[in-house]
mmCIF file of C-alpha atoms and ligand atoms in Angstrom:
data_model
loop_
_atom_site.group_PDB
_atom_site.id
_atom_site.type_symbol
_atom_site.label_atom_id
_atom_site.label_comp_id
_atom_site.label_asym_id
_atom_site.label_seq_id
_atom_site.Cartn_x
_atom_site.Cartn_y
_atom_site.Cartn_z
ATOM 1 C CA MET A 1100 -56.297 -11.577 -54.613
ATOM 2 C CA VAL A 1101 -58.873 -11.504 -51.819
ATOM 3 C CA ALA A 1102 -60.253 -8.013 -51.244
ATOM 4 C CA SER A 1103 -60.245 -6.522 -47.771
ATOM 5 C CA LEU A 1104 -63.630 -5.830 -46.170
ATOM 6 C CA TYR A 1105 -63.231 -2.152 -46.900
ATOM 7 C CA GLY A 1106 -60.972 -0.706 -49.523
ATOM 8 C CA VAL A 1107 -58.879 2.321 -50.378
ATOM 9 C CA HIS A 1108 -61.905 4.285 -51.597
ATOM 10 C CA GLU A 1109 -63.820 3.739 -48.363
ATOM 11 C CA GLU A 1110 -61.003 4.553 -45.960
ATOM 12 C CA GLU A 1111 -60.688 7.562 -43.648
ATOM 13 C CA LYS A 1112 -57.321 9.305 -43.675
ATOM 14 C CA VAL A 1113 -56.739 8.475 -40.051
ATOM 15 C CA ILE A 1114 -54.081 6.556 -38.159
ATOM 16 C CA TRP A 1115 -55.559 4.391 -35.424
ATOM 17 C CA ILE A 1116 -53.472 3.123 -32.541
ATOM 18 C CA LEU A 1117 -54.521 0.541 -29.981
ATOM 19 C CA LEU A 1118 -53.819 1.675 -26.424
ATOM 20 C CA GLU A 1119 -52.644 -1.165 -24.219
ATOM 21 C CA HIS A 1120 -52.858 -0.691 -20.479
ATOM 22 C CA THR A 1121 -52.073 -2.569 -17.292
ATOM 23 C CA ASN A 1122 -53.171 -1.722 -13.750
ATOM 24 C CA GLY A 1123 -54.593 1.632 -14.800
ATOM 25 C CA ARG A 1124 -51.528 2.784 -16.732
ATOM 26 C CA LEU A 1125 -50.912 3.067 -20.447
ATOM 27 C CA GLU A 1126 -48.111 0.788 -21.637
ATOM 28 C CA ASN A 1127 -44.931 2.533 -22.765
ATOM 29 C CA VAL A 1128 -45.110 0.838 -26.155
ATOM 30 C CA SER A 1129 -48.480 2.484 -26.816
ATOM 31 C CA LEU A 1130 -47.062 5.899 -25.933
ATOM 32 C CA GLU A 1131 -44.092 5.241 -28.216
ATOM 33 C CA ILE A 1132 -46.384 4.374 -31.121
ATOM 34 C CA LEU A 1133 -48.559 7.408 -30.371
ATOM 35 C CA SER A 1134 -45.517 9.658 -30.706
ATOM 36 C CA LYS A 1135 -44.608 8.084 -34.044
ATOM 37 C CA GLY A 1136 -48.249 8.176 -35.147
ATOM 38 C CA ARG A 1137 -48.471 11.883 -34.311
ATOM 39 C CA GLN A 1138 -45.369 12.553 -36.401
ATOM 40 C CA LEU A 1139 -46.724 10.601 -39.398
ATOM 41 C CA ALA A 1140 -50.137 12.275 -39.086
ATOM 42 C CA ASP A 1141 -48.567 15.748 -38.972
ATOM 43 C CA GLU A 1142 -46.388 15.048 -42.013
ATOM 44 C CA SER A 1143 -49.415 13.905 -44.040
ATOM 45 C CA ASP A 1144 -52.072 16.208 -42.618
ATOM 46 C CA TRP A 1145 -54.034 13.215 -41.317
ATOM 47 C CA SER A 1146 -55.532 12.775 -37.877
ATOM 48 C CA LEU A 1147 -54.626 10.433 -35.051
ATOM 49 C CA THR A 1148 -57.166 8.275 -33.234
ATOM 50 C CA ALA A 1149 -56.610 5.992 -30.252
ATOM 51 C CA LEU A 1150 -58.689 2.893 -29.581
ATOM 52 C CA LEU A 1151 -59.085 2.268 -25.865
ATOM 53 C CA ILE A 1152 -60.704 -1.000 -24.829
ATOM 54 C CA GLY A 1153 -61.366 -2.055 -21.239
ATOM 55 C CA HIS A 1154 -63.594 -1.411 -18.269
ATOM 56 C CA HIS A 1155 -63.474 1.774 -16.169
ATOM 57 C CA VAL A 1156 -60.585 3.041 -18.293
ATOM 58 C CA ARG A 1157 -61.951 6.411 -19.339
ATOM 59 C CA GLY A 1158 -59.416 8.130 -17.083
ATOM 60 C CA LEU A 1159 -56.628 7.053 -19.445
ATOM 61 C CA ALA A 1160 -58.017 9.257 -22.212
ATOM 62 C CA GLU A 1161 -56.498 12.438 -20.758
ATOM 63 C CA GLU A 1162 -52.986 10.997 -20.880
ATOM 64 C CA ALA A 1163 -53.509 9.830 -24.463
ATOM 65 C CA PHE A 1164 -54.503 13.359 -25.465
ATOM 66 C CA THR A 1165 -51.282 14.750 -24.023
ATOM 67 C CA TYR A 1166 -49.425 12.482 -26.470
ATOM 68 C CA GLY A 1167 -51.190 14.020 -29.441
ATOM 69 C CA VAL A 1168 -54.362 11.958 -29.932
ATOM 70 C CA ASP A 1169 -57.096 13.944 -31.725
ATOM 71 C CA GLU A 1170 -59.932 11.534 -31.050
ATOM 72 C CA LEU A 1171 -60.250 8.571 -28.710
ATOM 73 C CA TRP A 1172 -62.700 5.760 -29.312
ATOM 74 C CA LEU A 1173 -63.651 4.233 -26.003
ATOM 75 C CA VAL A 1174 -65.079 0.744 -25.737
ATOM 76 C CA ASP A 1175 -66.056 0.134 -22.116
ATOM 77 C CA HIS A 1176 -67.713 -3.085 -21.037
ATOM 78 C CA PRO A 1177 -67.489 -5.313 -17.938
ATOM 79 C CA LEU A 1178 -66.474 -8.260 -20.129
ATOM 80 C CA LEU A 1179 -63.459 -6.260 -21.310
ATOM 81 C CA GLU A 1180 -61.935 -5.793 -17.861
ATOM 82 C CA GLN A 1181 -59.242 -8.388 -18.612
ATOM 83 C CA PHE A 1182 -57.720 -8.925 -22.033
ATOM 84 C CA THR A 1183 -59.140 -11.948 -23.795
ATOM 85 C CA VAL A 1184 -58.367 -12.262 -27.448
ATOM 86 C CA ASP A 1185 -61.931 -13.295 -28.305
ATOM 87 C CA ALA A 1186 -63.573 -10.270 -26.696
ATOM 88 C CA TYR A 1187 -60.971 -7.733 -27.799
ATOM 89 C CA THR A 1188 -61.003 -8.999 -31.386
ATOM 90 C CA HIS A 1189 -64.791 -8.899 -31.388
ATOM 91 C CA VAL A 1190 -65.027 -5.255 -30.331
ATOM 92 C CA ALA A 1191 -61.929 -3.983 -32.162
ATOM 93 C CA TYR A 1192 -63.369 -5.457 -35.349
ATOM 94 C CA GLN A 1193 -66.636 -3.566 -34.839
ATOM 95 C CA ALA A 1194 -64.756 -0.336 -34.120
ATOM 96 C CA LEU A 1195 -62.512 -0.674 -37.175
ATOM 97 C CA MET A 1196 -65.440 -1.443 -39.465
ATOM 98 C CA GLU A 1197 -67.175 1.686 -38.202
ATOM 99 C CA GLY A 1198 -64.129 3.995 -38.230
ATOM 100 C CA ARG A 1199 -62.542 2.556 -41.417
ATOM 101 C CA PRO A 1200 -59.077 3.946 -40.726
ATOM 102 C CA SER A 1201 -56.412 3.755 -43.381
ATOM 103 C CA ILE A 1202 -53.863 2.548 -40.824
ATOM 104 C CA PHE A 1203 -54.114 0.519 -37.627
ATOM 105 C CA LEU A 1204 -51.064 0.053 -35.388
ATOM 106 C CA CYS A 1205 -50.479 -1.775 -32.156
ATOM 107 C CA GLY A 1206 -47.580 -2.948 -30.020
ATOM 108 C CA ALA A 1207 -45.800 -6.193 -30.861
ATOM 109 C CA THR A 1208 -46.570 -7.370 -27.344
ATOM 110 C CA VAL A 1209 -47.983 -10.745 -26.392
ATOM 111 C CA ASN A 1210 -51.546 -9.394 -26.509
ATOM 112 C CA GLY A 1211 -50.947 -7.023 -29.432
ATOM 113 C CA ARG A 1212 -49.577 -9.809 -31.615
ATOM 114 C CA ASP A 1213 -52.428 -12.109 -30.713
ATOM 115 C CA LEU A 1214 -55.076 -9.484 -31.429
ATOM 116 C CA ALA A 1215 -53.523 -8.117 -34.628
ATOM 117 C CA GLY A 1216 -53.243 -11.537 -36.256
ATOM 118 C CA ARG A 1217 -56.887 -12.343 -35.653
ATOM 119 C CA LEU A 1218 -58.079 -8.917 -36.741
ATOM 120 C CA ALA A 1219 -56.101 -9.083 -39.970
ATOM 121 C CA VAL A 1220 -57.734 -12.387 -40.865
ATOM 122 C CA ARG A 1221 -61.207 -11.084 -40.046
ATOM 123 C CA LEU A 1222 -60.696 -7.902 -42.035
ATOM 124 C CA LYS A 1223 -59.060 -9.833 -44.892
ATOM 125 C CA THR A 1224 -56.106 -7.482 -44.857
ATOM 126 C CA GLY A 1225 -52.345 -7.887 -44.443
ATOM 127 C CA LEU A 1226 -50.277 -7.602 -41.287
ATOM 128 C CA ASN A 1227 -46.677 -6.447 -41.042
ATOM 129 C CA ALA A 1228 -45.429 -7.885 -37.793
ATOM 130 C CA ASP A 1229 -42.625 -6.660 -35.528
ATOM 131 C CA CYS A 1230 -41.796 -3.514 -37.454
ATOM 132 C CA THR A 1231 -38.675 -1.541 -36.721
ATOM 133 C CA ASP A 1232 -39.700 1.605 -38.611
ATOM 134 C CA LEU A 1233 -42.729 3.156 -40.330
ATOM 135 C CA ARG A 1234 -43.047 5.722 -43.112
ATOM 136 C CA LEU A 1235 -46.173 7.192 -44.644
ATOM 137 C CA ASN A 1236 -46.281 8.516 -48.184
ATOM 138 C CA ALA A 1237 -48.435 11.626 -47.904
ATOM 139 C CA LYS A 1238 -49.330 11.569 -51.624
ATOM 140 C CA THR A 1239 -50.347 7.911 -52.007
ATOM 141 C CA GLY A 1240 -51.377 7.238 -48.408
ATOM 142 C CA VAL A 1241 -49.325 4.047 -48.461
ATOM 143 C CA LEU A 1242 -47.617 2.975 -45.253
ATOM 144 C CA THR A 1243 -44.171 1.426 -45.565
ATOM 145 C CA SER A 1244 -43.205 -0.874 -42.705
ATOM 146 C CA GLU A 1245 -39.625 -1.915 -42.144
ATOM 147 C CA VAL A 1246 -39.018 -5.402 -40.787
ATOM 148 C CA THR A 1247 -35.968 -7.591 -40.432
ATOM 149 C CA GLY A 1248 -36.142 -10.850 -42.320
ATOM 150 C CA PHE A 1249 -34.262 -14.116 -42.776
ATOM 151 C CA GLY A 1250 -32.843 -14.116 -39.269
ATOM 152 C CA GLY A 1251 -31.816 -10.483 -39.484
ATOM 153 C CA GLY A 1252 -29.849 -10.892 -42.721
ATOM 154 C CA VAL A 1253 -32.075 -8.490 -44.671
ATOM 155 C CA LEU A 1254 -34.200 -5.458 -44.013
ATOM 156 C CA ALA A 1255 -37.508 -5.728 -45.851
ATOM 157 C CA LEU A 1256 -39.861 -2.869 -46.686
ATOM 158 C CA LEU A 1257 -43.488 -3.984 -46.785
ATOM 159 C CA GLU A 1258 -46.533 -2.225 -48.212
ATOM 160 C CA SER A 1259 -50.211 -3.120 -48.606
ATOM 161 C CA PRO A 1260 -51.356 -0.644 -51.265
ATOM 162 C CA GLU A 1261 -54.704 -2.335 -51.967
ATOM 163 C CA HIS A 1262 -55.845 -3.533 -48.535
ATOM 164 C CA ARG A 1263 -57.287 -1.629 -45.602
ATOM 165 C CA PRO A 1264 -56.557 -1.064 -42.861
ATOM 166 C CA GLN A 1265 -52.804 -1.128 -43.356
ATOM 167 C CA MET A 1266 -51.836 -3.018 -40.213
ATOM 168 C CA SER A 1267 -48.502 -3.195 -38.431
ATOM 169 C CA THR A 1268 -47.285 -4.206 -35.011
ATOM 170 C CA VAL A 1269 -44.312 -2.325 -33.588
ATOM 171 C CA ARG A 1270 -41.782 -3.697 -31.159
ATOM 172 C CA PRO A 1271 -41.432 -2.005 -27.758
ATOM 173 C CA GLY A 1272 -38.471 0.356 -27.558
ATOM 174 C CA VAL A 1273 -38.219 0.993 -31.303
ATOM 175 C CA PHE A 1274 -39.559 4.560 -31.189
ATOM 176 C CA PRO A 1275 -38.800 7.205 -28.566
ATOM 177 C CA GLN A 1276 -41.723 8.051 -26.330
ATOM 178 C CA GLY A 1277 -41.798 11.772 -27.007
ATOM 179 C CA ASP A 1278 -42.971 14.346 -24.506
ATOM 180 C CA ALA A 1279 -46.469 14.745 -23.154
ATOM 181 C CA VAL A 1280 -47.914 18.211 -23.671
ATOM 182 C CA GLY A 1281 -50.072 19.023 -20.657
ATOM 183 C CA ASP A 1282 -52.775 21.218 -22.183
ATOM 184 C CA ARG A 1283 -53.523 19.105 -25.258
ATOM 185 C CA THR A 1284 -57.023 17.717 -25.386
ATOM 186 C CA GLY A 1285 -59.265 15.803 -27.792
ATOM 187 C CA LYS A 1286 -62.657 14.238 -28.328
ATOM 188 C CA VAL A 1287 -63.900 11.015 -26.716
ATOM 189 C CA VAL A 1288 -66.227 8.867 -28.823
ATOM 190 C CA GLU A 1289 -68.023 6.322 -26.641
ATOM 191 C CA MET A 1290 -68.768 3.240 -28.716
ATOM 192 C CA GLN A 1291 -71.613 0.904 -27.958
ATOM 193 C CA VAL A 1292 -70.651 -2.628 -28.911
ATOM 194 C CA GLU A 1293 -72.433 -5.930 -28.909
ATOM 195 C CA LEU A 1294 -70.598 -8.355 -26.681
ATOM 196 C CA GLU A 1295 -71.940 -11.488 -25.081
ATOM 197 C CA LYS A 1296 -70.229 -13.853 -22.691
ATOM 198 C CA ARG A 1297 -70.574 -16.783 -25.089
ATOM 199 C CA VAL A 1298 -68.122 -15.073 -27.477
ATOM 200 C CA ILE A 1299 -65.314 -15.517 -24.957
ATOM 201 C CA ARG A 1300 -63.883 -19.003 -25.005
ATOM 202 C CA THR A 1301 -61.308 -18.453 -22.257
ATOM 203 C CA ARG A 1302 -61.964 -17.895 -18.557
ATOM 204 C CA ILE A 1303 -59.422 -16.014 -16.472
ATOM 205 C CA VAL A 1304 -59.036 -17.958 -13.260
ATOM 206 C CA GLU A 1305 -56.244 -15.930 -11.715
ATOM 207 C CA ARG A 1306 -53.953 -13.142 -12.848
ATOM 208 C CA VAL A 1307 -50.392 -13.566 -11.638
ATOM 209 C CA THR A 1308 -47.844 -10.837 -12.278
ATOM 210 C CA GLY A 1309 -44.224 -11.918 -12.150
ATOM 211 C CA GLU A 1310 -41.514 -9.778 -10.629
ATOM 212 C CA GLY A 1311 -39.865 -9.620 -13.993
ATOM 213 C CA VAL A 1312 -37.442 -6.913 -14.997
ATOM 214 C CA ASP A 1313 -38.269 -4.412 -17.714
ATOM 215 C CA LEU A 1314 -34.987 -3.752 -19.502
ATOM 216 C CA THR A 1315 -36.597 -1.140 -21.745
ATOM 217 C CA LYS A 1316 -36.783 1.174 -18.707
ATOM 218 C CA ALA A 1317 -33.164 0.739 -17.571
ATOM 219 C CA PRO A 1318 -31.070 3.895 -18.047
ATOM 220 C CA ILE A 1319 -27.837 1.870 -17.856
ATOM 221 C CA LEU A 1320 -27.537 -1.584 -19.340
ATOM 222 C CA VAL A 1321 -24.536 -3.811 -18.632
ATOM 223 C CA CYS A 1322 -24.592 -6.672 -21.133
ATOM 224 C CA GLY A 1323 -22.494 -9.785 -21.088
ATOM 225 C CA GLY A 1324 -21.792 -12.239 -23.877
ATOM 226 C CA ARG A 1325 -20.104 -15.585 -24.278
ATOM 227 C CA GLY A 1326 -16.752 -13.897 -23.606
ATOM 228 C CA ILE A 1327 -17.453 -13.343 -19.910
ATOM 229 C CA ALA A 1328 -17.775 -17.093 -19.330
ATOM 230 C CA GLY A 1329 -20.918 -16.814 -17.208
ATOM 231 C CA LYS A 1330 -19.424 -14.308 -14.724
ATOM 232 C CA PHE A 1331 -22.604 -12.278 -14.411
ATOM 233 C CA GLU A 1332 -22.029 -11.486 -10.706
ATOM 234 C CA MET A 1333 -19.235 -9.195 -11.854
ATOM 235 C CA LEU A 1334 -21.590 -7.403 -14.263
ATOM 236 C CA GLU A 1335 -24.255 -7.214 -11.593
ATOM 237 C CA GLU A 1336 -21.840 -5.404 -9.297
ATOM 238 C CA LEU A 1337 -21.077 -2.895 -12.040
ATOM 239 C CA ALA A 1338 -24.783 -2.463 -12.845
ATOM 240 C CA ASN A 1339 -25.656 -1.929 -9.156
ATOM 241 C CA LEU A 1340 -22.995 0.746 -8.799
ATOM 242 C CA LEU A 1341 -24.438 2.558 -11.819
ATOM 243 C CA GLU A 1342 -28.064 1.895 -10.865
ATOM 244 C CA GLY A 1343 -28.581 -0.110 -14.027
ATOM 245 C CA GLU A 1344 -29.613 -3.599 -15.068
ATOM 246 C CA ILE A 1345 -27.788 -6.540 -16.572
ATOM 247 C CA GLY A 1346 -28.597 -7.937 -19.990
ATOM 248 C CA ALA A 1347 -27.095 -10.675 -22.125
ATOM 249 C CA THR A 1348 -26.616 -12.045 -25.589
ATOM 250 C CA ARG A 1349 -28.302 -15.272 -26.543
ATOM 251 C CA PRO A 1350 -25.491 -17.780 -25.830
ATOM 252 C CA PRO A 1351 -25.310 -17.178 -22.044
ATOM 253 C CA VAL A 1352 -29.116 -17.313 -21.929
ATOM 254 C CA ASP A 1353 -29.156 -20.612 -23.834
ATOM 255 C CA GLU A 1354 -26.448 -21.939 -21.519
ATOM 256 C CA GLY A 1355 -28.560 -21.073 -18.478
ATOM 257 C CA HIS A 1356 -26.248 -18.419 -16.975
ATOM 258 C CA ILE A 1357 -29.022 -15.803 -16.949
ATOM 259 C CA GLU A 1358 -32.814 -15.564 -17.335
ATOM 260 C CA ARG A 1359 -34.276 -15.326 -20.817
ATOM 261 C CA GLU A 1360 -36.115 -12.080 -20.005
ATOM 262 C CA ARG A 1361 -32.675 -10.422 -19.918
ATOM 263 C CA GLN A 1362 -31.787 -11.362 -23.491
ATOM 264 C CA VAL A 1363 -31.177 -8.270 -25.574
ATOM 265 C CA GLY A 1364 -31.581 -8.204 -29.331
ATOM 266 C CA GLN A 1365 -33.744 -9.301 -32.172
ATOM 267 C CA THR A 1366 -35.415 -12.154 -30.344
ATOM 268 C CA GLY A 1367 -34.912 -10.491 -26.979
ATOM 269 C CA VAL A 1368 -35.593 -6.969 -25.793
ATOM 270 C CA VAL A 1369 -34.941 -3.803 -27.790
ATOM 271 C CA CYS A 1370 -33.605 -1.193 -25.360
ATOM 272 C CA ARG A 1371 -32.953 2.508 -25.404
ATOM 273 C CA PRO A 1372 -30.608 3.129 -22.455
ATOM 274 C CA LYS A 1373 -28.428 6.163 -21.910
ATOM 275 C CA VAL A 1374 -25.384 3.887 -21.693
ATOM 276 C CA ALA A 1375 -24.974 0.280 -22.827
ATOM 277 C CA PHE A 1376 -21.900 -1.758 -21.890
ATOM 278 C CA ALA A 1377 -21.116 -4.729 -24.125
ATOM 279 C CA CYS A 1378 -18.699 -7.071 -22.342
ATOM 280 C CA GLY A 1379 -17.314 -10.093 -24.193
ATOM 281 C CA ILE A 1380 -19.805 -9.632 -27.026
ATOM 282 C CA SER A 1381 -18.815 -10.042 -30.677
ATOM 283 C CA GLY A 1382 -21.413 -7.633 -32.092
ATOM 284 C CA ALA A 1383 -23.677 -9.858 -34.182
ATOM 285 C CA PHE A 1384 -26.519 -8.030 -35.930
ATOM 286 C CA HIS A 1385 -29.073 -9.913 -33.843
ATOM 287 C CA PHE A 1386 -27.638 -8.392 -30.668
ATOM 288 C CA ILE A 1387 -26.897 -4.936 -32.073
ATOM 289 C CA VAL A 1388 -30.562 -4.214 -32.884
ATOM 290 C CA GLY A 1389 -31.186 -4.387 -29.143
ATOM 291 C CA ILE A 1390 -28.765 -1.596 -28.222
ATOM 292 C CA GLU A 1391 -28.370 0.485 -31.358
ATOM 293 C CA ASN A 1392 -30.635 3.183 -29.926
ATOM 294 C CA ALA A 1393 -28.470 3.650 -26.828
ATOM 295 C CA ASP A 1394 -27.059 7.155 -26.398
ATOM 296 C CA LEU A 1395 -23.608 5.714 -25.708
ATOM 297 C CA VAL A 1396 -22.090 2.254 -26.196
ATOM 298 C CA VAL A 1397 -18.964 1.051 -24.364
ATOM 299 C CA ALA A 1398 -17.472 -2.203 -25.666
ATOM 300 C CA ILE A 1399 -14.932 -4.430 -23.954
ATOM 301 C CA ASN A 1400 -13.513 -7.223 -26.073
ATOM 302 C CA SER A 1401 -10.170 -9.034 -26.199
ATOM 303 C CA ASP A 1402 -10.283 -9.150 -30.009
ATOM 304 C CA PRO A 1403 -9.408 -5.774 -31.556
ATOM 305 C CA GLU A 1404 -11.154 -6.881 -34.785
ATOM 306 C CA ALA A 1405 -14.460 -7.699 -33.082
ATOM 307 C CA PRO A 1406 -17.387 -6.105 -35.014
ATOM 308 C CA ILE A 1407 -18.803 -4.674 -31.775
ATOM 309 C CA PHE A 1408 -16.195 -1.901 -31.951
ATOM 310 C CA GLU A 1409 -17.868 -0.573 -35.125
ATOM 311 C CA HIS A 1410 -20.959 0.157 -33.026
ATOM 312 C CA ALA A 1411 -19.179 1.483 -29.942
ATOM 313 C CA ASP A 1412 -18.503 5.054 -28.876
ATOM 314 C CA TYR A 1413 -15.760 3.812 -26.533
ATOM 315 C CA GLY A 1414 -13.855 0.570 -27.071
ATOM 316 C CA ILE A 1415 -11.560 -1.179 -24.613
ATOM 317 C CA VAL A 1416 -9.433 -3.973 -26.063
ATOM 318 C CA GLY A 1417 -8.760 -6.342 -23.207
ATOM 319 C CA ASP A 1418 -9.897 -9.253 -21.095
ATOM 320 C CA ALA A 1419 -13.333 -8.370 -19.707
ATOM 321 C CA LEU A 1420 -12.621 -10.481 -16.650
ATOM 322 C CA GLN A 1421 -9.880 -8.004 -15.778
ATOM 323 C CA VAL A 1422 -11.271 -4.795 -17.257
ATOM 324 C CA VAL A 1423 -14.693 -4.982 -15.544
ATOM 325 C CA PRO A 1424 -13.268 -5.472 -12.005
ATOM 326 C CA ALA A 1425 -10.864 -2.578 -12.676
ATOM 327 C CA LEU A 1426 -13.799 -0.448 -13.807
ATOM 328 C CA ILE A 1427 -15.753 -1.387 -10.675
ATOM 329 C CA LYS A 1428 -12.778 -0.389 -8.499
ATOM 330 C CA ALA A 1429 -12.390 2.937 -10.293
ATOM 331 C CA ILE A 1430 -16.106 3.746 -9.930
ATOM 332 C CA GLN A 1431 -16.042 2.806 -6.238
ATOM 333 C CA VAL A 1432 -13.093 5.144 -5.716
ATOM 334 C CA SER A 1433 -14.840 7.953 -7.559
ATOM 335 C CA GLN A 1434 -18.019 7.360 -5.527
ATOM 336 C CA GLY A 1435 -16.025 7.277 -2.290
ATOM 337 C CA VAL A 1436 -17.104 3.675 -1.560
ATOM 338 C CA ASN A 1437 -14.867 1.950 0.994
ATOM 339 C CA HIS A 1438 -14.166 -1.541 -0.346
ATOM 340 C CA ALA A 1439 -11.151 -2.476 1.796
HETATM 341 C C1 LIG B 553 -32.854 -15.794 -35.769
HETATM 342 C C2 LIG B 553 -31.791 -15.460 -34.766
HETATM 343 C C3 LIG B 553 -32.109 -14.612 -33.730
HETATM 344 C C4 LIG B 553 -31.141 -14.269 -32.785
HETATM 345 N N1 LIG B 553 -31.476 -13.413 -31.778
HETATM 346 C C5 LIG B 553 -30.525 -12.999 -30.928
HETATM 347 C C6 LIG B 553 -30.783 -12.037 -29.924
HETATM 348 O O1 LIG B 553 -31.929 -11.580 -29.749
HETATM 349 N N2 LIG B 553 -29.793 -11.626 -29.142
HETATM 350 C C7 LIG B 553 -28.499 -12.102 -29.269
HETATM 351 O O2 LIG B 553 -27.616 -11.662 -28.540
HETATM 352 N N3 LIG B 553 -28.231 -13.038 -30.200
HETATM 353 C C8 LIG B 553 -29.188 -13.488 -31.022
HETATM 354 N N4 LIG B 553 -28.866 -14.425 -31.968
HETATM 355 C C9 LIG B 553 -27.516 -15.004 -31.961
HETATM 356 C C10 LIG B 553 -26.495 -14.076 -32.623
HETATM 357 O O3 LIG B 553 -26.490 -14.299 -34.007
HETATM 358 C C11 LIG B 553 -25.073 -14.299 -32.082
HETATM 359 O O4 LIG B 553 -24.741 -15.657 -32.217
HETATM 360 C C12 LIG B 553 -24.911 -13.893 -30.625
HETATM 361 O O5 LIG B 553 -25.344 -12.559 -30.429
HETATM 362 C C13 LIG B 553 -23.429 -13.987 -30.238
HETATM 363 O O6 LIG B 553 -23.316 -13.793 -28.877
HETATM 364 P P1 LIG B 553 -21.916 -13.375 -28.242
HETATM 365 O O7 LIG B 553 -21.439 -12.098 -28.848
HETATM 366 O O8 LIG B 553 -22.100 -13.402 -26.765
HETATM 367 O O9 LIG B 553 -20.971 -14.590 -28.593
HETATM 368 P P2 LIG B 553 -19.788 -14.713 -29.644
HETATM 369 O O10 LIG B 553 -20.230 -14.301 -30.982
HETATM 370 O O11 LIG B 553 -19.235 -16.066 -29.471
HETATM 371 O O12 LIG B 553 -18.731 -13.620 -29.175
HETATM 372 C C14 LIG B 553 -18.001 -13.699 -28.001
HETATM 373 C C15 LIG B 553 -17.040 -12.518 -27.996
HETATM 374 O O13 LIG B 553 -16.370 -12.479 -26.761
HETATM 375 C C16 LIG B 553 -15.029 -12.087 -26.984
HETATM 376 N N5 LIG B 553 -14.248 -12.595 -25.853
HETATM 377 C C17 LIG B 553 -13.904 -13.876 -25.560
HETATM 378 N N6 LIG B 553 -13.260 -13.921 -24.381
HETATM 379 C C18 LIG B 553 -13.206 -12.642 -23.927
HETATM 380 C C19 LIG B 553 -12.682 -12.044 -22.759
HETATM 381 N N7 LIG B 553 -12.093 -12.769 -21.770
HETATM 382 N N8 LIG B 553 -12.800 -10.701 -22.622
HETATM 383 C C20 LIG B 553 -13.387 -9.927 -23.588
HETATM 384 N N9 LIG B 553 -13.898 -10.467 -24.708
HETATM 385 C C21 LIG B 553 -13.836 -11.798 -24.870
HETATM 386 C C22 LIG B 553 -14.650 -12.732 -28.306
HETATM 387 O O14 LIG B 553 -13.585 -12.023 -28.917
HETATM 388 C C23 LIG B 553 -15.957 -12.608 -29.077
HETATM 389 O O15 LIG B 553 -15.964 -11.397 -29.837
HETATM 390 C C24 LIG B 553 -29.820 -14.793 -32.891
HETATM 391 C C25 LIG B 553 -29.533 -15.658 -33.962
HETATM 392 C C26 LIG B 553 -30.497 -15.987 -34.878
HETATM 393 C C27 LIG B 553 -30.133 -16.907 -36.003
#
């Protein structure tokens, strides 16, 4: 077995979390992992450190402290203004080798996945990708990461007892964000890193931000499956009335009825709405993981035996193509909307 660059006996009992940010704001996934990290650190009497990489990003430190960070390592450099995997790997590697944390976590985002994979190889350690839960054994210091495997058929618990740091990426929406506590503060450690332009093999020509929807922020989610036969306009009307968003299972996405960014589930988005409607959806595991954290689930399915009803707080057995329009009418009446 190849040894990691630093081992159990050289580690610091600290949980490190990478802070991702866009347009001067910390990403929700980073705040979610901070909240979980704080909980694990408290349970084990460890400390929590955030790694903030960028340029002119010092202002984000205050917000990180309100989410429970004890210490924030800041790497500020003009060449870090935009994420490039070469530059971020280069400096994160230097920071990790200096801080030697026992655990390093980051979001299972496009950039987080890219960075974590490269770092794990450089550090000669393992990487548990796309985790759905984390536990820390306070006695042994071993992190247990829960992941779904074999297409969602099994839940696997992964540990790296011999390698450091113990690295995991966590999917957005898996952990609740927790509350910021206004008067919390911490220490900023400004790190000087060596970074030269020649390290960066990519050149950012233009940054284009799509007008994409972020389903993880929707308080109400109206999801449609194969059973609604592509009638997403109907779901859109319901979602608009409730100030929510529409989502979908994989089949209607594959059939081109709706954009892929609206796919909910294991290979889609994991959401945490107040209310999730599941219309014409059977309730396959792959979909359920995307809504299981909803406060309330309402299922509409013509098959009384459909597995979705096992996950629903309210179940309506009926044809969604009739039930949803009736629901829309009832809501319009209750809202005093004139739809003559
Ligand atoms: C590796 C892997 C990853 C996957 N990732 C995802 C994922 O991220 N998200 C996802 O959703 N799926 C995913 N899938 C697919 C998943 O396994 C299911 O096939 C899918 O969720 C089923 O979608 P569905 O419920 O819309 O369709 P079906 O399973 O076909 O169910 C349709 C339901 O509609 C009901 N129905 C039919 N007509 C009506 C009507 N008029 N009114 C009311 N009800 C009606 C039927 O009774 C049935 O229960 C993945 C699969 C694999 C192998």
